[in-house]
């Protein structure tokens, strides 16, 4: 089982920025998902094991950046130009095992999940 510890959530005004971090117990393809009240969990961004491949939900392209530091087994989600509709609980996820250097985008492809961190964007 992969242990995942998220941090960095909080309250920010529209137009502001936050950086989420997810520390893993090893190196795996990773992803960020979010879930707003009354909605299903949705893909936000994914990154391959090496970091060379990334994928984003259309609504966050150009505003969010996923990156990783494999020396620290940590994945980051830099969120800029935040909007009220970005308000949600954000979850990081890891895929174990893996074969290809792929940025996975579907929740069922991930094996392990963090506890979630709240991001609230005020208007």
PDB file of C-alpha atoms in Angstrom:
ATOM      1  CA  UNK A   1       0.000   0.000   0.000  1.00  0.00           C
ATOM      2  CA  UNK A   2       1.265   3.467  -0.915  1.00  0.00           C
ATOM      3  CA  UNK A   3       1.130   6.059   1.837  1.00  0.00           C
ATOM      4  CA  UNK A   4       0.192   9.533   0.637  1.00  0.00           C
ATOM      5  CA  UNK A   5       0.233  12.707   2.718  1.00  0.00           C
ATOM      6  CA  UNK A   6      -1.256  15.873   1.238  1.00  0.00           C
ATOM      7  CA  UNK A   7      -0.716  19.433   2.386  1.00  0.00           C
ATOM      8  CA  UNK A   8      -1.121  22.996   1.186  1.00  0.00           C
ATOM      9  CA  UNK A   9      -4.867  23.494   1.016  1.00  0.00           C
ATOM     10  CA  UNK A  10      -6.603  26.533   2.430  1.00  0.00           C
ATOM     11  CA  UNK A  11      -8.720  29.600   1.778  1.00  0.00           C
ATOM     12  CA  UNK A  12      -7.741  32.021  -0.963  1.00  0.00           C
ATOM     13  CA  UNK A  13      -9.424  34.835  -2.851  1.00  0.00           C
ATOM     14  CA  UNK A  14     -10.317  34.508  -6.501  1.00  0.00           C
ATOM     15  CA  UNK A  15      -7.270  35.202  -8.647  1.00  0.00           C
ATOM     16  CA  UNK A  16      -4.914  33.951  -5.973  1.00  0.00           C
ATOM     17  CA  UNK A  17      -2.578  30.960  -5.886  1.00  0.00           C
ATOM     18  CA  UNK A  18      -1.988  27.859  -3.818  1.00  0.00           C
ATOM     19  CA  UNK A  19       0.477  24.991  -4.044  1.00  0.00           C
ATOM     20  CA  UNK A  20      -0.549  21.525  -2.985  1.00  0.00           C
ATOM     21  CA  UNK A  21       2.010  18.890  -2.062  1.00  0.00           C
ATOM     22  CA  UNK A  22       1.685  15.131  -1.865  1.00  0.00           C
ATOM     23  CA  UNK A  23       4.442  13.083  -0.248  1.00  0.00           C
ATOM     24  CA  UNK A  24       4.448   9.425  -1.248  1.00  0.00           C
ATOM     25  CA  UNK A  25       6.176   6.401   0.232  1.00  0.00           C
ATOM     26  CA  UNK A  26       7.782   5.637  -3.138  1.00  0.00           C
ATOM     27  CA  UNK A  27       7.999   6.666  -6.804  1.00  0.00           C
ATOM     28  CA  UNK A  28       4.851   6.095  -8.874  1.00  0.00           C
ATOM     29  CA  UNK A  29       2.707   7.748 -11.507  1.00  0.00           C
ATOM     30  CA  UNK A  30       0.636  10.278  -9.595  1.00  0.00           C
ATOM     31  CA  UNK A  31      -2.484  12.297 -10.089  1.00  0.00           C
ATOM     32  CA  UNK A  32      -4.641  14.970  -8.529  1.00  0.00           C
ATOM     33  CA  UNK A  33      -8.414  14.731  -8.396  1.00  0.00           C
ATOM     34  CA  UNK A  34     -11.033  16.960  -6.787  1.00  0.00           C
ATOM     35  CA  UNK A  35     -14.519  16.568  -5.436  1.00  0.00           C
ATOM     36  CA  UNK A  36     -16.935  19.408  -4.843  1.00  0.00           C
ATOM     37  CA  UNK A  37     -20.049  18.970  -2.673  1.00  0.00           C
ATOM     38  CA  UNK A  38     -22.709  16.990  -4.496  1.00  0.00           C
ATOM     39  CA  UNK A  39     -20.404  16.133  -7.367  1.00  0.00           C
ATOM     40  CA  UNK A  40     -18.366  13.132  -8.376  1.00  0.00           C
ATOM     41  CA  UNK A  41     -14.611  13.005  -8.005  1.00  0.00           C
ATOM     42  CA  UNK A  42     -13.029  14.528 -11.110  1.00  0.00           C
ATOM     43  CA  UNK A  43      -9.584  14.335 -12.674  1.00  0.00           C
ATOM     44  CA  UNK A  44      -7.458  17.476 -12.411  1.00  0.00           C
ATOM     45  CA  UNK A  45      -3.922  16.583 -13.450  1.00  0.00           C
ATOM     46  CA  UNK A  46      -1.632  13.580 -13.818  1.00  0.00           C
ATOM     47  CA  UNK A  47       2.100  13.055 -14.122  1.00  0.00           C
ATOM     48  CA  UNK A  48       4.142  10.064 -15.215  1.00  0.00           C
ATOM     49  CA  UNK A  49       6.730   8.392 -13.011  1.00  0.00           C
ATOM     50  CA  UNK A  50       9.618  10.235 -14.671  1.00  0.00           C
ATOM     51  CA  UNK A  51       7.766  13.544 -14.834  1.00  0.00           C
ATOM     52  CA  UNK A  52       8.193  13.794 -18.591  1.00  0.00           C
ATOM     53  CA  UNK A  53       4.493  13.300 -19.350  1.00  0.00           C
ATOM     54  CA  UNK A  54       1.631  15.306 -17.901  1.00  0.00           C
ATOM     55  CA  UNK A  55      -2.096  15.601 -18.488  1.00  0.00           C
ATOM     56  CA  UNK A  56      -4.687  18.171 -17.421  1.00  0.00           C
ATOM     57  CA  UNK A  57      -8.409  18.630 -17.264  1.00  0.00           C
ATOM     58  CA  UNK A  58      -9.383  21.249 -19.843  1.00  0.00           C
ATOM     59  CA  UNK A  59     -10.730  23.674 -17.245  1.00  0.00           C
ATOM     60  CA  UNK A  60      -7.353  23.976 -15.485  1.00  0.00           C
ATOM     61  CA  UNK A  61      -5.012  24.065 -18.481  1.00  0.00           C
ATOM     62  CA  UNK A  62      -2.879  27.177 -18.393  1.00  0.00           C
ATOM     63  CA  UNK A  63      -3.666  27.789 -14.712  1.00  0.00           C
ATOM     64  CA  UNK A  64      -2.492  24.644 -12.910  1.00  0.00           C
ATOM     65  CA  UNK A  65       0.881  22.927 -13.180  1.00  0.00           C
ATOM     66  CA  UNK A  66       1.708  19.459 -11.900  1.00  0.00           C
ATOM     67  CA  UNK A  67       5.332  18.624 -11.166  1.00  0.00           C
ATOM     68  CA  UNK A  68       7.371  16.215  -9.094  1.00  0.00           C
ATOM     69  CA  UNK A  69      10.608  15.888  -7.190  1.00  0.00           C
ATOM     70  CA  UNK A  70      11.554  12.220  -7.313  1.00  0.00           C
ATOM     71  CA  UNK A  71      14.383  12.703  -4.824  1.00  0.00           C
ATOM     72  CA  UNK A  72      11.691  13.586  -2.295  1.00  0.00           C
ATOM     73  CA  UNK A  73       8.943  11.318  -3.686  1.00  0.00           C
ATOM     74  CA  UNK A  74       6.733  14.400  -3.735  1.00  0.00           C
ATOM     75  CA  UNK A  75       4.277  15.670  -6.319  1.00  0.00           C
ATOM     76  CA  UNK A  76       3.081  19.263  -6.461  1.00  0.00           C
ATOM     77  CA  UNK A  77       0.070  21.016  -7.900  1.00  0.00           C
ATOM     78  CA  UNK A  78       0.670  24.722  -8.447  1.00  0.00           C
ATOM     79  CA  UNK A  79      -2.687  26.435  -8.819  1.00  0.00           C
ATOM     80  CA  UNK A  80      -2.778  29.977 -10.177  1.00  0.00           C
ATOM     81  CA  UNK A  81      -5.635  32.288 -11.158  1.00  0.00           C
ATOM     82  CA  UNK A  82      -7.948  30.356  -8.877  1.00  0.00           C
ATOM     83  CA  UNK A  83     -11.691  30.636  -9.401  1.00  0.00           C
ATOM     84  CA  UNK A  84     -14.590  29.944  -7.020  1.00  0.00           C
ATOM     85  CA  UNK A  85     -15.452  26.893  -9.114  1.00  0.00           C
ATOM     86  CA  UNK A  86     -12.079  25.397  -8.153  1.00  0.00           C
ATOM     87  CA  UNK A  87     -13.400  25.003  -4.607  1.00  0.00           C
ATOM     88  CA  UNK A  88     -13.282  21.318  -3.669  1.00  0.00           C
ATOM     89  CA  UNK A  89     -11.491  18.689  -1.656  1.00  0.00           C
ATOM     90  CA  UNK A  90      -8.345  17.796  -3.569  1.00  0.00           C
ATOM     91  CA  UNK A  91      -6.993  14.251  -3.463  1.00  0.00           C
ATOM     92  CA  UNK A  92      -3.692  12.906  -4.659  1.00  0.00           C
ATOM     93  CA  UNK A  93      -3.468   9.388  -5.982  1.00  0.00           C
ATOM     94  CA  UNK A  94      -0.751   6.898  -6.882  1.00  0.00           C
ATOM     95  CA  UNK A  95      -0.694   3.976  -9.286  1.00  0.00           C
ATOM     96  CA  UNK A  96       0.989   0.799  -8.140  1.00  0.00           C
ATOM     97  CA  UNK A  97       2.151  -1.222  -9.958  1.00  0.00           C
ATOM     98  CA  UNK A  98       2.862   0.504 -13.250  1.00  0.00           C
ATOM     99  CA  UNK A  99       4.533  -0.430 -16.518  1.00  0.00           C
ATOM    100  CA  UNK A 100       4.540   2.543 -18.880  1.00  0.00           C
ATOM    101  CA  UNK A 101       5.696   6.128 -18.424  1.00  0.00           C
ATOM    102  CA  UNK A 102       2.152   7.438 -18.655  1.00  0.00           C
ATOM    103  CA  UNK A 103       0.200  10.265 -17.089  1.00  0.00           C
ATOM    104  CA  UNK A 104      -2.983   8.474 -16.055  1.00  0.00           C
ATOM    105  CA  UNK A 105      -6.277  10.361 -16.127  1.00  0.00           C
ATOM    106  CA  UNK A 106      -8.948   7.981 -14.830  1.00  0.00           C
ATOM    107  CA  UNK A 107      -9.698   7.389 -11.161  1.00  0.00           C
ATOM    108  CA  UNK A 108      -9.970   3.603 -11.594  1.00  0.00           C
ATOM    109  CA  UNK A 109      -6.390   3.476 -12.846  1.00  0.00           C
ATOM    110  CA  UNK A 110      -5.056   4.588  -9.459  1.00  0.00           C
ATOM    111  CA  UNK A 111      -4.556   2.175  -6.577  1.00  0.00           C
ATOM    112  CA  UNK A 112      -3.996   4.421  -3.587  1.00  0.00           C
ATOM    113  CA  UNK A 113      -5.462   7.711  -2.402  1.00  0.00           C
ATOM    114  CA  UNK A 114      -4.602  10.420   0.084  1.00  0.00           C
ATOM    115  CA  UNK A 115      -6.967  11.748   2.718  1.00  0.00           C
ATOM    116  CA  UNK A 116      -7.759  14.947   0.833  1.00  0.00           C
ATOM    117  CA  UNK A 117      -7.129  18.626   1.461  1.00  0.00           C
ATOM    118  CA  UNK A 118      -9.733  21.386   1.274  1.00  0.00           C
ATOM    119  CA  UNK A 119      -9.291  24.245  -1.179  1.00  0.00           C
ATOM    120  CA  UNK A 120     -11.754  27.108  -0.879  1.00  0.00           C
ATOM    121  CA  UNK A 121     -11.738  30.033  -3.297  1.00  0.00           C
ATOM    122  CA  UNK A 122     -13.792  33.038  -2.282  1.00  0.00           C
ATOM    123  CA  UNK A 123     -15.260  35.454  -4.802  1.00  0.00           C
TER     124      UNK A 123
END
